[in-house]
Coordinates of C-alpha atoms in Angstrom, one line a residue:
M1 CA 3.1 3.5 -17.8
L2 CA 0.0 5.4 -19.3
Y3 CA 0.1 8.0 -16.6
P4 CA 3.3 9.8 -14.9
R5 CA 2.7 9.2 -11.3
Y6 CA 4.3 8.8 -7.8
A7 CA 3.3 8.1 -4.4
H8 CA 1.2 5.3 -5.9
C9 CA 0.5 1.7 -5.1
S10 CA 1.1 -1.5 -7.0
V11 CA -0.4 -4.9 -6.4
I12 CA 0.0 -8.2 -8.3
V13 CA -3.1 -10.4 -9.0
G14 CA -2.5 -13.6 -10.8
Q15 CA -0.6 -12.7 -14.0
D16 CA -1.3 -8.9 -13.9
L17 CA 0.6 -6.0 -12.3
Y18 CA -1.9 -3.2 -11.2
V19 CA -0.7 0.3 -10.6
L20 CA -3.1 2.5 -8.7
G21 CA -3.6 6.2 -8.1
G22 CA -0.8 8.5 -6.9
L23 CA 0.2 12.2 -7.6
Q24 CA 0.9 14.0 -10.8
R25 CA 3.0 17.3 -10.5
N26 CA 2.5 19.8 -13.3
A27 CA 6.0 21.2 -13.9
K28 CA 4.8 24.5 -15.5
D29 CA 2.3 25.9 -12.9
K30 CA 3.6 23.4 -10.0
T31 CA 0.2 22.3 -9.3
Y32 CA -0.8 18.8 -8.1
T33 CA -3.4 16.3 -9.2
W34 CA -4.5 13.5 -6.9
L35 CA -5.3 10.5 -9.2
T36 CA -8.1 8.0 -9.6
H37 CA -6.4 6.4 -12.6
C38 CA -5.4 2.8 -12.7
E39 CA -3.7 0.6 -15.1
K40 CA -2.3 -3.0 -15.5
L41 CA 0.4 -4.7 -17.3
Q42 CA 0.3 -8.5 -17.9
I43 CA 3.4 -10.2 -16.6
E44 CA 2.6 -13.8 -17.8
G45 CA 6.0 -15.6 -18.1
L46 CA 8.0 -13.3 -15.9
K47 CA 9.3 -16.1 -13.7
D48 CA 10.5 -18.0 -16.7
S49 CA 12.4 -14.9 -18.1
L50 CA 14.5 -13.9 -15.0
D51 CA 17.7 -14.5 -17.1
I52 CA 16.6 -11.7 -19.5
L53 CA 15.8 -9.3 -16.8
I54 CA 18.8 -10.0 -14.5
G55 CA 21.5 -10.8 -17.0
G56 CA 20.5 -9.7 -20.3
E57 CA 22.0 -6.9 -22.4
D58 CA 18.9 -4.9 -22.2
C59 CA 16.6 -5.4 -19.4
S60 CA 13.8 -3.5 -20.7
F61 CA 13.5 -5.7 -23.8
Y62 CA 11.0 -8.2 -22.3
W63 CA 8.7 -5.6 -21.0
H64 CA 8.5 -3.8 -24.2
Q65 CA 8.2 -6.9 -26.5
K66 CA 5.9 -9.1 -24.4
S67 CA 3.3 -6.5 -22.9
S68 CA 1.9 -3.2 -22.7
W69 CA 0.1 -1.1 -20.1
G70 CA -3.8 -1.0 -20.3
A71 CA -6.1 1.4 -18.6
I72 CA -8.7 -0.3 -16.2
A73 CA -11.6 1.5 -14.3
D74 CA -10.7 4.4 -12.1
M75 CA -10.9 4.3 -8.4
K76 CA -14.0 5.9 -6.9
K77 CA -11.7 8.3 -4.7
P78 CA -8.5 9.9 -5.6
R79 CA -5.5 8.6 -3.4
A80 CA -1.8 9.2 -2.9
N81 CA 0.4 7.8 -0.1
F82 CA -2.1 5.1 0.5
S83 CA -2.0 1.3 1.0
A84 CA -3.4 -1.6 -1.1
F85 CA -3.2 -5.3 -0.9
E86 CA -4.7 -8.3 -2.7
S87 CA -6.9 -10.9 -1.3
K88 CA -9.0 -13.6 -3.0
G89 CA -8.2 -12.2 -6.4
K90 CA -9.5 -8.7 -5.5
I91 CA -7.5 -5.5 -4.6
Y92 CA -8.2 -3.4 -1.7
A93 CA -7.3 0.3 -1.5
F94 CA -7.6 2.3 1.7
G95 CA -6.8 5.6 3.2
G96 CA -4.1 8.0 1.8
F97 CA -4.2 11.6 0.9
S98 CA -6.9 13.0 -1.5
G99 CA -5.5 16.6 -1.1
F100 CA -3.1 18.7 0.9
K101 CA -3.5 17.3 4.5
N102 CA -6.9 15.8 3.4
V103 CA -6.9 12.1 4.6
E104 CA -9.3 9.7 2.7
E105 CA -10.9 7.6 5.3
T106 CA -12.4 5.2 2.9
I107 CA -11.7 1.7 1.6
E108 CA -12.6 0.4 -1.6
R109 CA -12.3 -3.0 -3.5
Y110 CA -11.6 -3.7 -7.3
D111 CA -12.9 -6.9 -8.9
P112 CA -10.8 -7.5 -12.0
A113 CA -13.6 -10.0 -13.4
Q114 CA -15.9 -6.9 -13.6
N115 CA -13.4 -4.2 -13.8
K116 CA -15.4 -2.3 -11.0
W117 CA -14.5 -0.6 -8.0
E118 CA -16.9 -0.1 -5.1
V119 CA -16.5 1.9 -1.9
L120 CA -16.8 -0.5 1.1
D121 CA -18.7 0.3 4.4
F122 CA -16.0 0.1 6.9
E123 CA -16.7 3.3 8.8
A124 CA -18.2 1.3 11.9
K125 CA -15.1 -1.0 11.9
L126 CA -12.6 1.8 11.7
H127 CA -14.5 3.6 14.3
Q128 CA -14.5 0.6 16.6
V129 CA -10.7 0.4 16.4
N130 CA -10.3 4.1 16.6
Y131 CA -8.1 4.2 13.4
K132 CA -7.8 7.6 11.6
F133 CA -4.2 7.3 10.4
L134 CA -4.9 6.2 6.9
A135 CA -2.3 8.2 5.2
A136 CA 1.5 7.3 4.7
S137 CA 1.2 4.2 6.7
L138 CA 3.5 0.9 6.3
L139 CA 1.7 -2.1 5.1
L140 CA 3.3 -5.4 5.6
R141 CA 1.7 -9.0 4.9
A142 CA 2.5 -12.3 6.8
D143 CA 0.3 -14.9 5.3
D144 CA -3.2 -13.9 5.6
Q145 CA -2.7 -11.1 8.0
I146 CA -2.0 -7.7 6.9
Y147 CA -0.3 -5.2 9.2
V148 CA -0.8 -1.5 8.9
L149 CA 1.9 0.4 10.8
G150 CA 1.9 4.2 11.7
G151 CA 0.8 6.8 9.3
T152 CA -0.3 10.3 9.6
D153 CA -3.7 12.1 9.9
G154 CA -2.1 15.2 8.0
T155 CA -1.0 16.9 11.2
K156 CA 1.0 14.3 13.4
E157 CA 2.5 10.9 13.0
S158 CA 1.2 7.8 14.6
S159 CA 2.6 4.6 16.3
Q160 CA -0.7 2.8 16.0
V161 CA -0.6 -0.9 14.5
L162 CA -3.6 -2.3 12.8
K163 CA -4.1 -5.9 12.0
I164 CA -6.5 -6.9 9.1
D165 CA -7.4 -10.4 8.4
A166 CA -7.1 -10.9 4.6
K167 CA -10.0 -13.4 4.5
S168 CA -12.5 -12.1 6.9
L169 CA -11.5 -8.3 6.7
D170 CA -11.9 -8.1 10.5
L171 CA -9.7 -5.4 12.0
E172 CA -7.9 -5.5 15.2
N173 CA -5.7 -3.0 17.2
L174 CA -2.4 -4.3 18.5
K175 CA 0.2 -2.8 20.9
P176 CA 1.7 0.4 19.2
M177 CA 5.2 0.8 18.0
N178 CA 7.7 2.4 20.2
K179 CA 7.8 5.5 18.0
P180 CA 5.5 7.2 15.8
R181 CA 6.3 6.7 12.1
A182 CA 5.0 7.8 8.6
Q183 CA 6.3 6.8 5.3
A184 CA 8.6 4.2 6.9
Q185 CA 9.9 1.1 5.2
G186 CA 10.1 -2.5 6.4
F187 CA 9.6 -6.2 5.7
A188 CA 7.7 -9.2 7.3
T189 CA 8.9 -12.7 8.3
A190 CA 6.9 -15.5 9.7
K191 CA 7.5 -14.4 13.3
Q192 CA 8.4 -10.6 13.1
L193 CA 8.0 -7.2 11.4
Y194 CA 11.0 -5.0 10.8
I195 CA 10.3 -1.1 10.5
F196 CA 13.1 1.2 9.3
G197 CA 13.0 5.0 9.9
G198 CA 10.0 7.0 8.7
E199 CA 9.0 10.6 9.4
S200 CA 9.2 11.6 13.1
S201 CA 11.0 8.5 14.0
D202 CA 14.7 9.8 13.8
S203 CA 16.9 6.8 12.4
T204 CA 15.7 4.0 14.5
I205 CA 15.0 0.6 13.5
E206 CA 12.6 -1.6 15.5
T207 CA 11.1 -5.2 15.2
Y208 CA 7.5 -6.1 16.1
S209 CA 6.8 -9.6 17.3
I210 CA 3.6 -11.1 15.5
K211 CA 3.9 -14.4 17.3
N212 CA 4.1 -13.0 20.9
S213 CA 1.1 -10.8 21.6
G214 CA 2.3 -8.2 19.2
L215 CA 4.8 -6.7 21.6
P216 CA 7.2 -4.2 19.9
H217 CA 10.8 -4.1 20.7
Q218 CA 13.4 -1.6 19.4
I219 CA 16.5 -3.3 18.4
S220 CA 18.9 -0.9 16.7
P221 CA 19.2 2.8 16.7
T222 CA 21.5 3.9 13.8
Q223 CA 24.3 6.2 14.8

């Protein structure tokens, strides 16, 4: 990539892979930089080249020979440990940290056709659902519904679950998880979300039904 980074986001739109924001750490003076930098990689033909990526002698050959990273417009706000998703060919980036324990409570949108970011006026919607935990949350997608689970406001973890309609961008609070979680991992099926671990959640795993009133159900504490 053009920029070393971690705690960033990646989103695929069409034939392009976008990498957004994140953190850089200076090894010499041990300082940190919250990034606005974004870049993209063309991945056209990737599906037809899985034999090269999986079974070839050099799995990096395809990437090096077929495409290279290119810079795109910077985000308006620096972000790390944030969430991002694609809808209707555009990228939405929201929340994250923009400094130590400094939660960024904005949402912005990127239009690839114009190579332009804009900050959206979501303040009223976020206040309506009382959602402030916009850093280190888990984003899962099931069809056109985006689920944002847990996160932190910089001082404590949250069990809150927010649903975003990818088409209308309407927000809705669902019933909370059993445990507060930040930096958790998980995956979505057509009927359920699965959430693993995370800060402040010990070693539990829980499922979250999205076809039955959003009622959470803890299934398996790991011994």
